[in-house]
Tab-separated table of C-alpha atoms and ligand atoms in Angstrom:
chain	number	residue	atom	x	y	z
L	1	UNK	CA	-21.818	205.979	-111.072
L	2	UNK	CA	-20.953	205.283	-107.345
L	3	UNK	CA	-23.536	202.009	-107.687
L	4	UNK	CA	-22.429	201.083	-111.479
L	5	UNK	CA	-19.000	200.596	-109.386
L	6	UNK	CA	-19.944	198.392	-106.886
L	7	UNK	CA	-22.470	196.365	-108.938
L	8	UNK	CA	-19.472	195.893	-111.461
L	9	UNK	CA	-16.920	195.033	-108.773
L	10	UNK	CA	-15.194	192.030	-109.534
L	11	UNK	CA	-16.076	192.521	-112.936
L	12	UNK	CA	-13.528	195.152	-114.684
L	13	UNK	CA	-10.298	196.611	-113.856
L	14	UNK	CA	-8.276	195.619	-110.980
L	15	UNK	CA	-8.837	191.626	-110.033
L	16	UNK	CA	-6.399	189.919	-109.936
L	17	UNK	CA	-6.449	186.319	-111.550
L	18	UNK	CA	-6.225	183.283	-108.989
L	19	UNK	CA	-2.762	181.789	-109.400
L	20	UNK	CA	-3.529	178.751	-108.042
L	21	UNK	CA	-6.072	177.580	-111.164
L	22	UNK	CA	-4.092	179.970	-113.933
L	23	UNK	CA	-3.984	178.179	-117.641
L	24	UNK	CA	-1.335	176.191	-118.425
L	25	UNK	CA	-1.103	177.841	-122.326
L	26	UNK	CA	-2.046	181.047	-123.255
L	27	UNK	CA	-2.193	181.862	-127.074
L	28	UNK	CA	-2.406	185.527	-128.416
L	29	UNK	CA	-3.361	186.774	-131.581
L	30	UNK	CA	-1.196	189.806	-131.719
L	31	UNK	CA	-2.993	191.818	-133.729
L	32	UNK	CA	-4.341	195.747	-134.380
L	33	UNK	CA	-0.706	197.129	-134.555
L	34	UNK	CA	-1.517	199.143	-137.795
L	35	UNK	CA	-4.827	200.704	-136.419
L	36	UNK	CA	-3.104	201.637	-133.286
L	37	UNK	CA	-0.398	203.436	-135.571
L	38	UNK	CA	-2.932	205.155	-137.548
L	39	UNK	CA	-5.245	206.248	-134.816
L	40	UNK	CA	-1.460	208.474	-133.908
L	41	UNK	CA	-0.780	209.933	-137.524
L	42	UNK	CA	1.654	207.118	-137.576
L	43	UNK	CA	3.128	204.743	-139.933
L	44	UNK	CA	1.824	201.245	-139.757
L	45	UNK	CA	5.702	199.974	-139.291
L	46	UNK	CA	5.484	202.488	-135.995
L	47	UNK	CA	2.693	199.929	-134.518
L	48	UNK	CA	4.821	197.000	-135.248
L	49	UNK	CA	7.656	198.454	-133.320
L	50	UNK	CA	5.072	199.168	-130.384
L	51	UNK	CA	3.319	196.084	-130.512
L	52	UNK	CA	6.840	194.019	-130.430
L	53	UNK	CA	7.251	196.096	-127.516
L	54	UNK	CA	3.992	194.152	-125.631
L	55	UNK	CA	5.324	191.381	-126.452
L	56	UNK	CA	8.281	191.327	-124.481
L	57	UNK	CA	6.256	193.152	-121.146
L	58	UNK	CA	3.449	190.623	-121.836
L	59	UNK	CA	5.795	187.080	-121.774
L	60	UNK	CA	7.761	188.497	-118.878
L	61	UNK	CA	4.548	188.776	-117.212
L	62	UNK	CA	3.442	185.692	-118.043
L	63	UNK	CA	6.730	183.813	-116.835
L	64	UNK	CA	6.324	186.046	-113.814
L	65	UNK	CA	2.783	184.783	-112.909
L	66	UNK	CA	3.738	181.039	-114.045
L	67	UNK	CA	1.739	180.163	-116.925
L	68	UNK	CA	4.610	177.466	-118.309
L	69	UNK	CA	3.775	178.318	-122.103
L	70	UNK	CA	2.924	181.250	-124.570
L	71	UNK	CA	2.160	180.981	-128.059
L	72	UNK	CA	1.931	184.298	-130.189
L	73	UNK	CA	0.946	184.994	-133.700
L	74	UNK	CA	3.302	186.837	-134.879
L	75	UNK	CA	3.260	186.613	-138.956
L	76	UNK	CA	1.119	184.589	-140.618
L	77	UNK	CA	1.187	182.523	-144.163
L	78	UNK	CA	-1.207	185.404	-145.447
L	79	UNK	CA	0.846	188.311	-144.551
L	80	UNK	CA	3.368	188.232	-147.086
L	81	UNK	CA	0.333	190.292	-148.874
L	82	UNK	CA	1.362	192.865	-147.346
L	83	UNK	CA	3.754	195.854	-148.932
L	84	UNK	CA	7.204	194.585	-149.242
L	85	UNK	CA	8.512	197.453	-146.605
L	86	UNK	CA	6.204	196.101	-144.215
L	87	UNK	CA	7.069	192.613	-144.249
L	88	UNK	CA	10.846	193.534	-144.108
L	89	UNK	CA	10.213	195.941	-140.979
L	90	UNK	CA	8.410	192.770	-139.156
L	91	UNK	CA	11.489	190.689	-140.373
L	92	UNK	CA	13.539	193.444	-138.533
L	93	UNK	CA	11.836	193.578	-135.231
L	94	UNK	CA	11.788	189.690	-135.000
L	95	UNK	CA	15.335	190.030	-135.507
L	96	UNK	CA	16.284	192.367	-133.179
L	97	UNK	CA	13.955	190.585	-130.548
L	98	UNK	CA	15.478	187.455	-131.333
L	99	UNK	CA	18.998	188.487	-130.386
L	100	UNK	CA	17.654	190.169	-127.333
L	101	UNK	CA	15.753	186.816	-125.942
L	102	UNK	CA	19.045	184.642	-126.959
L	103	UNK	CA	21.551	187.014	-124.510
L	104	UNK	CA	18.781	186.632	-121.817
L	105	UNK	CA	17.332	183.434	-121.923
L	106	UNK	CA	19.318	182.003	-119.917
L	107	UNK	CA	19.340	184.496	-117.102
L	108	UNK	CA	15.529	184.754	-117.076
L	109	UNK	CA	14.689	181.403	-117.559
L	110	UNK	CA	12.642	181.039	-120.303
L	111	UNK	CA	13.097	178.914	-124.107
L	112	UNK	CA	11.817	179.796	-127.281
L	113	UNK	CA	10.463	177.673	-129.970
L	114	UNK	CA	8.874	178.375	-133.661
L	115	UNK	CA	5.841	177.335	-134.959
L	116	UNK	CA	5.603	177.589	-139.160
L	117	UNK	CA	7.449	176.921	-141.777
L	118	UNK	CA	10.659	178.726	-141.526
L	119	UNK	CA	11.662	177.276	-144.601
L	120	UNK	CA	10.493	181.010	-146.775
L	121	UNK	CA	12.595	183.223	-144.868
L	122	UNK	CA	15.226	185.475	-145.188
L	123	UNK	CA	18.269	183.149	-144.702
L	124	UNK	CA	19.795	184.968	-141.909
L	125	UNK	CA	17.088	185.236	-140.147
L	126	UNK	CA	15.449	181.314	-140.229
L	127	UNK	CA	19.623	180.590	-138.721
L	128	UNK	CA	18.672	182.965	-135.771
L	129	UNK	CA	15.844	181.209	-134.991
L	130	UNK	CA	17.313	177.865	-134.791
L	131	UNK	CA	20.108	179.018	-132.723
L	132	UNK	CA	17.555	180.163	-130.616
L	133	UNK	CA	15.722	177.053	-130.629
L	134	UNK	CA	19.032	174.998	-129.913
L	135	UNK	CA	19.970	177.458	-126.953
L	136	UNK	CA	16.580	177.490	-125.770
L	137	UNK	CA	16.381	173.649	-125.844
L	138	UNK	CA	19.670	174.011	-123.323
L	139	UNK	CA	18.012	176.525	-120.716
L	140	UNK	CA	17.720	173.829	-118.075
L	141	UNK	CA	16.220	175.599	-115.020
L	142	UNK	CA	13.127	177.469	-117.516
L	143	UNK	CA	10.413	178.493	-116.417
L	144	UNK	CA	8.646	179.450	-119.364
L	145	UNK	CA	8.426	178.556	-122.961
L	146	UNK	CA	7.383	181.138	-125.208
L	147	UNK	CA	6.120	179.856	-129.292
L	148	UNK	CA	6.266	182.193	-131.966
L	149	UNK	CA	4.103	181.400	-135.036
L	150	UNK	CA	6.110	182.683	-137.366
L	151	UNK	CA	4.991	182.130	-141.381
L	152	UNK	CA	2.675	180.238	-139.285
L	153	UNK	CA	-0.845	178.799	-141.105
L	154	UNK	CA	-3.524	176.545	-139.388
L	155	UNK	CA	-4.267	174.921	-142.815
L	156	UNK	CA	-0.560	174.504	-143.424
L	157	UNK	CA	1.018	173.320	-140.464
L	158	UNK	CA	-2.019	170.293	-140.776
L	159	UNK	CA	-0.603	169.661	-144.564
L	160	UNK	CA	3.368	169.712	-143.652
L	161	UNK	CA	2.082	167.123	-140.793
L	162	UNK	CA	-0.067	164.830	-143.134
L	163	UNK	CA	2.810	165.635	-145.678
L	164	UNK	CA	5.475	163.914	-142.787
L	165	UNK	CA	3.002	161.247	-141.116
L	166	UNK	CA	2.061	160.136	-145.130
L	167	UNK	CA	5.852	159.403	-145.627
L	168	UNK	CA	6.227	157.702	-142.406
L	169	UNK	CA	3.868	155.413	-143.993
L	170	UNK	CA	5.496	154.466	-147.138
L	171	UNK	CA	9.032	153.721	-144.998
L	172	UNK	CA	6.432	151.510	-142.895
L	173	UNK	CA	6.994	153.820	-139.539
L	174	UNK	CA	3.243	154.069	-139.583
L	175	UNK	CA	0.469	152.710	-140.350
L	176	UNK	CA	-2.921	154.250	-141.660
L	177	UNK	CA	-4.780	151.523	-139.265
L	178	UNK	CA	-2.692	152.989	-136.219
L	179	UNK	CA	-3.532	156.696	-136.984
L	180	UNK	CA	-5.181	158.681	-134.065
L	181	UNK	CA	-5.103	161.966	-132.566
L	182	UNK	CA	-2.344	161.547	-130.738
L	183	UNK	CA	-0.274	160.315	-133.059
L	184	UNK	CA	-0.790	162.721	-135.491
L	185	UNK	CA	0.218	165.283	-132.648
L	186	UNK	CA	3.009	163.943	-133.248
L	187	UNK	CA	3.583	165.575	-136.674
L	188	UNK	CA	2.341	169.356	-135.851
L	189	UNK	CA	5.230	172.155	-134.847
L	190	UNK	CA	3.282	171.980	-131.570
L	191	UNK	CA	4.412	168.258	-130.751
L	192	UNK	CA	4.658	167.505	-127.263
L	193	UNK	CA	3.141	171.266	-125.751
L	194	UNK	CA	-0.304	171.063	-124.371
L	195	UNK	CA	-3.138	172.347	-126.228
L	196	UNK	CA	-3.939	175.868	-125.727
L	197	UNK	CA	-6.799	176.970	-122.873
L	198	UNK	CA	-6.881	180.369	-123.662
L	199	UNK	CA	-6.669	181.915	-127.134
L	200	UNK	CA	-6.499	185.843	-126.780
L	201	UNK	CA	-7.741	188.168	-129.711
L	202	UNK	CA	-7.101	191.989	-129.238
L	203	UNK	CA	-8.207	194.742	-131.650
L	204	UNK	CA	-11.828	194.223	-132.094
L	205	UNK	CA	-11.898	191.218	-134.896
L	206	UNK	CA	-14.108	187.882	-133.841
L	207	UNK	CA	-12.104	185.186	-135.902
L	208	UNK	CA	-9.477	183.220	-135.696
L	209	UNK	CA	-7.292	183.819	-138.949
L	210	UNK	CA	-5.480	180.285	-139.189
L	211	UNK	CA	-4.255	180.254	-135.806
L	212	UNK	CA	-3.906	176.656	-134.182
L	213	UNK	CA	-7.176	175.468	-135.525
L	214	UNK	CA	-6.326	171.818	-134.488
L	215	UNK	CA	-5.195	172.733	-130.958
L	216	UNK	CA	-8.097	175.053	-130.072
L	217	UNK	CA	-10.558	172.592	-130.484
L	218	UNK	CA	-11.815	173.242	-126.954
L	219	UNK	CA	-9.464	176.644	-125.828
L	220	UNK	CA	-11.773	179.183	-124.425
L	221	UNK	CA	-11.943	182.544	-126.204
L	222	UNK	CA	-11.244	185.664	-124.981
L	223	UNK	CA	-12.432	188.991	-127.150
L	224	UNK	CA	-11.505	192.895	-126.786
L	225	UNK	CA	-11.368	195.847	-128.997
L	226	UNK	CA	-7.685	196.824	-126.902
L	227	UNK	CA	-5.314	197.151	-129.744
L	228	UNK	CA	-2.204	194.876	-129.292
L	229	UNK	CA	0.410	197.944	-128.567
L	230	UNK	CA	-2.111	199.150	-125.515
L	231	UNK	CA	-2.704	195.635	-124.165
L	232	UNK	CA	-0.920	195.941	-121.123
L	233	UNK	CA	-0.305	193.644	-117.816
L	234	UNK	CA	-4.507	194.515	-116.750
L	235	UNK	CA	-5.574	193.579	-119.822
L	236	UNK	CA	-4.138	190.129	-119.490
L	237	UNK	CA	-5.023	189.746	-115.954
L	238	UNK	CA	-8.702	190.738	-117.211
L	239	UNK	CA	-8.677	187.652	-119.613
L	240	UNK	CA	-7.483	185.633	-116.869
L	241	UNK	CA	-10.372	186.446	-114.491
L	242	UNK	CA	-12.450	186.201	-117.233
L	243	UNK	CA	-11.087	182.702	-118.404
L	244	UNK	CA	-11.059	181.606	-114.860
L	245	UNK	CA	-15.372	182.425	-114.396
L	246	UNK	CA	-16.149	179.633	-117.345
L	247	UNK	CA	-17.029	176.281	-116.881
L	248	UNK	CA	-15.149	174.354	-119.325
L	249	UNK	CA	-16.742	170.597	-119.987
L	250	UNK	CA	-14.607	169.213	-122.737
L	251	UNK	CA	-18.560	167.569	-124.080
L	252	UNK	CA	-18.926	165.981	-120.502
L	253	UNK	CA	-22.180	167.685	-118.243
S	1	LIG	C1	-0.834	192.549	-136.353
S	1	LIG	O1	-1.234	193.863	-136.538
S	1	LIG	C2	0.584	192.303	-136.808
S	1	LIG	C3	0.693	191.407	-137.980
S	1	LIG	C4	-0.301	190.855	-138.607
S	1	LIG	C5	2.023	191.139	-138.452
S	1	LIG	P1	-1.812	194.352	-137.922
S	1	LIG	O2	-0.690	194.851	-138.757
S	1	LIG	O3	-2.643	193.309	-138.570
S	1	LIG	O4	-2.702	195.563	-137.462
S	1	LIG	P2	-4.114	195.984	-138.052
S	1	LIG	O5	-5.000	194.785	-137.962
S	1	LIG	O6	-3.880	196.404	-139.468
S	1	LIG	O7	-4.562	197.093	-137.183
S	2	LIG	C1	-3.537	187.718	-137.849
S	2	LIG	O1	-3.785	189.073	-138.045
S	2	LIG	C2	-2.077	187.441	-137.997
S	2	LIG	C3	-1.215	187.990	-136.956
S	2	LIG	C4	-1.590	188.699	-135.934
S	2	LIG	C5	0.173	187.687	-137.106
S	2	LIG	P1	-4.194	189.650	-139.460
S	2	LIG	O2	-4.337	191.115	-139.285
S	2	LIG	O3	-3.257	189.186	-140.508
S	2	LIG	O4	-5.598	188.948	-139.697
S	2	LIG	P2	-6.825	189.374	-140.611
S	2	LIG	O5	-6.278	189.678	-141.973
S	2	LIG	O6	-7.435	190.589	-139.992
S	2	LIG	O7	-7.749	188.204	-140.568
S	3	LIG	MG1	-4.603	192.825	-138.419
């Protein structure tokens, strides 16, 4: 045991991540709240409330380390499958967390933004997000920007885009000659943030579920079977070490 410890040094709990070459973007894939309920007897709404809960420790963290942006998956274009009393509670606890971060974003220096179409929500909550947007977009001195895919799709977020950049043609804005990746960059919620380098998936699953398929072309993935309401400061700095260990060569050698 005393040798498994030592071999594996460097390689488990306790590293610390090297600030100096941390990722610019960190996405997370918020997921497993409803097995971590059930594993407790719980009701799945219980692991929502927990998992809203990491959340909040895990984007303080990140501001406090000084990783400028954090993207989260927070409901998706598929999970309005899901029982109606579900959906609502999630609706809830982005509410609730929403009025928290607008009292405080200006005092702890971070913004918020929304990826998804916001369009489907409940009214009062879609005007909640825009005021935080708009106060957000105000927060001079921040730090740290925190996205929240929120009725947020891969699939659909490409068709609003060619929806908008198809439109721009027929006004004569643009041009199908003049089309390149950039430029339709342009046209996705995630205009003007850098393209994820790290896309984190808790609870066990090995896809991707319509999150930012254009922008993690070439993010690095990072796997664990944690479920989202036990993945905890360590557990990101584990990622980070991990992250930091990989070559990344964009197709160069
Ligand atoms: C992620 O946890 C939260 C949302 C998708 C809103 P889940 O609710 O998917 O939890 P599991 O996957 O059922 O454990
Ligand atoms: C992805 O998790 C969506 C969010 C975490 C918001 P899901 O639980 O909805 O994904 P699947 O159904 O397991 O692919
Ligand atoms: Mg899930």
């Amino acid at each position: 045991m005393a040798f498994w410890h030592r071999k594996n040094r460097g390689r488990g709990a306790g590293e610390k991540p090297d600030p100096a070459r941390l990722p610019r973007h960190v996405a997370i894939i918020m997921d497993g709240n409803g097995r971590w309920a059930k594993k407790r007897g719980l009701p799945r709404t219980a692991g929502h409330a927990a998992g809203a809960e990491t959340f909040r420790t895990i984007a303080y963290y990140c501001r406090d380390l000084g990783i400028p942006y954090l993207t989260v998956y927070a409901f998706s274009t598929e999970n309005w499958k899901r029982p109606a009393e579900e959906v609502s509670t999630i609706m809830d606890l982005l509410r609730k967390y929403l009025l928290e971060a607008l009292e405080k974003m200006e005092k702890d220096g971070f913004r918020i933004r929304f990826f998804g179409d916001l369009e489907p929500l409940p009214p009062a909550l879609r005007e909640l997000c825009l005021e935080a947007e708009q106060t957000g977009s105000q927060v001079t001195a921040a730090r740290h920007q925190v996205n929240v895919c929120l009725n947020y799709g891969g699939r659909d977020e490409i068709l609003r885009a060619a929806r908008a950049w198809a439109q721009a043609c027929q006004t004569g804005r643009e041009s199908p000659e003049e089309l390149t990746e950039a430029v339709f960059s342009h046209y996705l919620d995630t205009a003007g943030i850098p393209d994820p380098d790290l896309v984190i998936r808790p609870s066990g699953e090995l896809r991707l579920s319509n999150f930012l398929p254009w922008q993690s072309a070439y993010a690095e993935f990072y796997f664990t079977d944690t479920l989202w309401p036990d993945f905890g400061p360590a557990e990101l700095d584990k990622a980070l070490v991990d992250y930091q260990r990989r070559q990344r060569r964009f197709g160069g050698v």
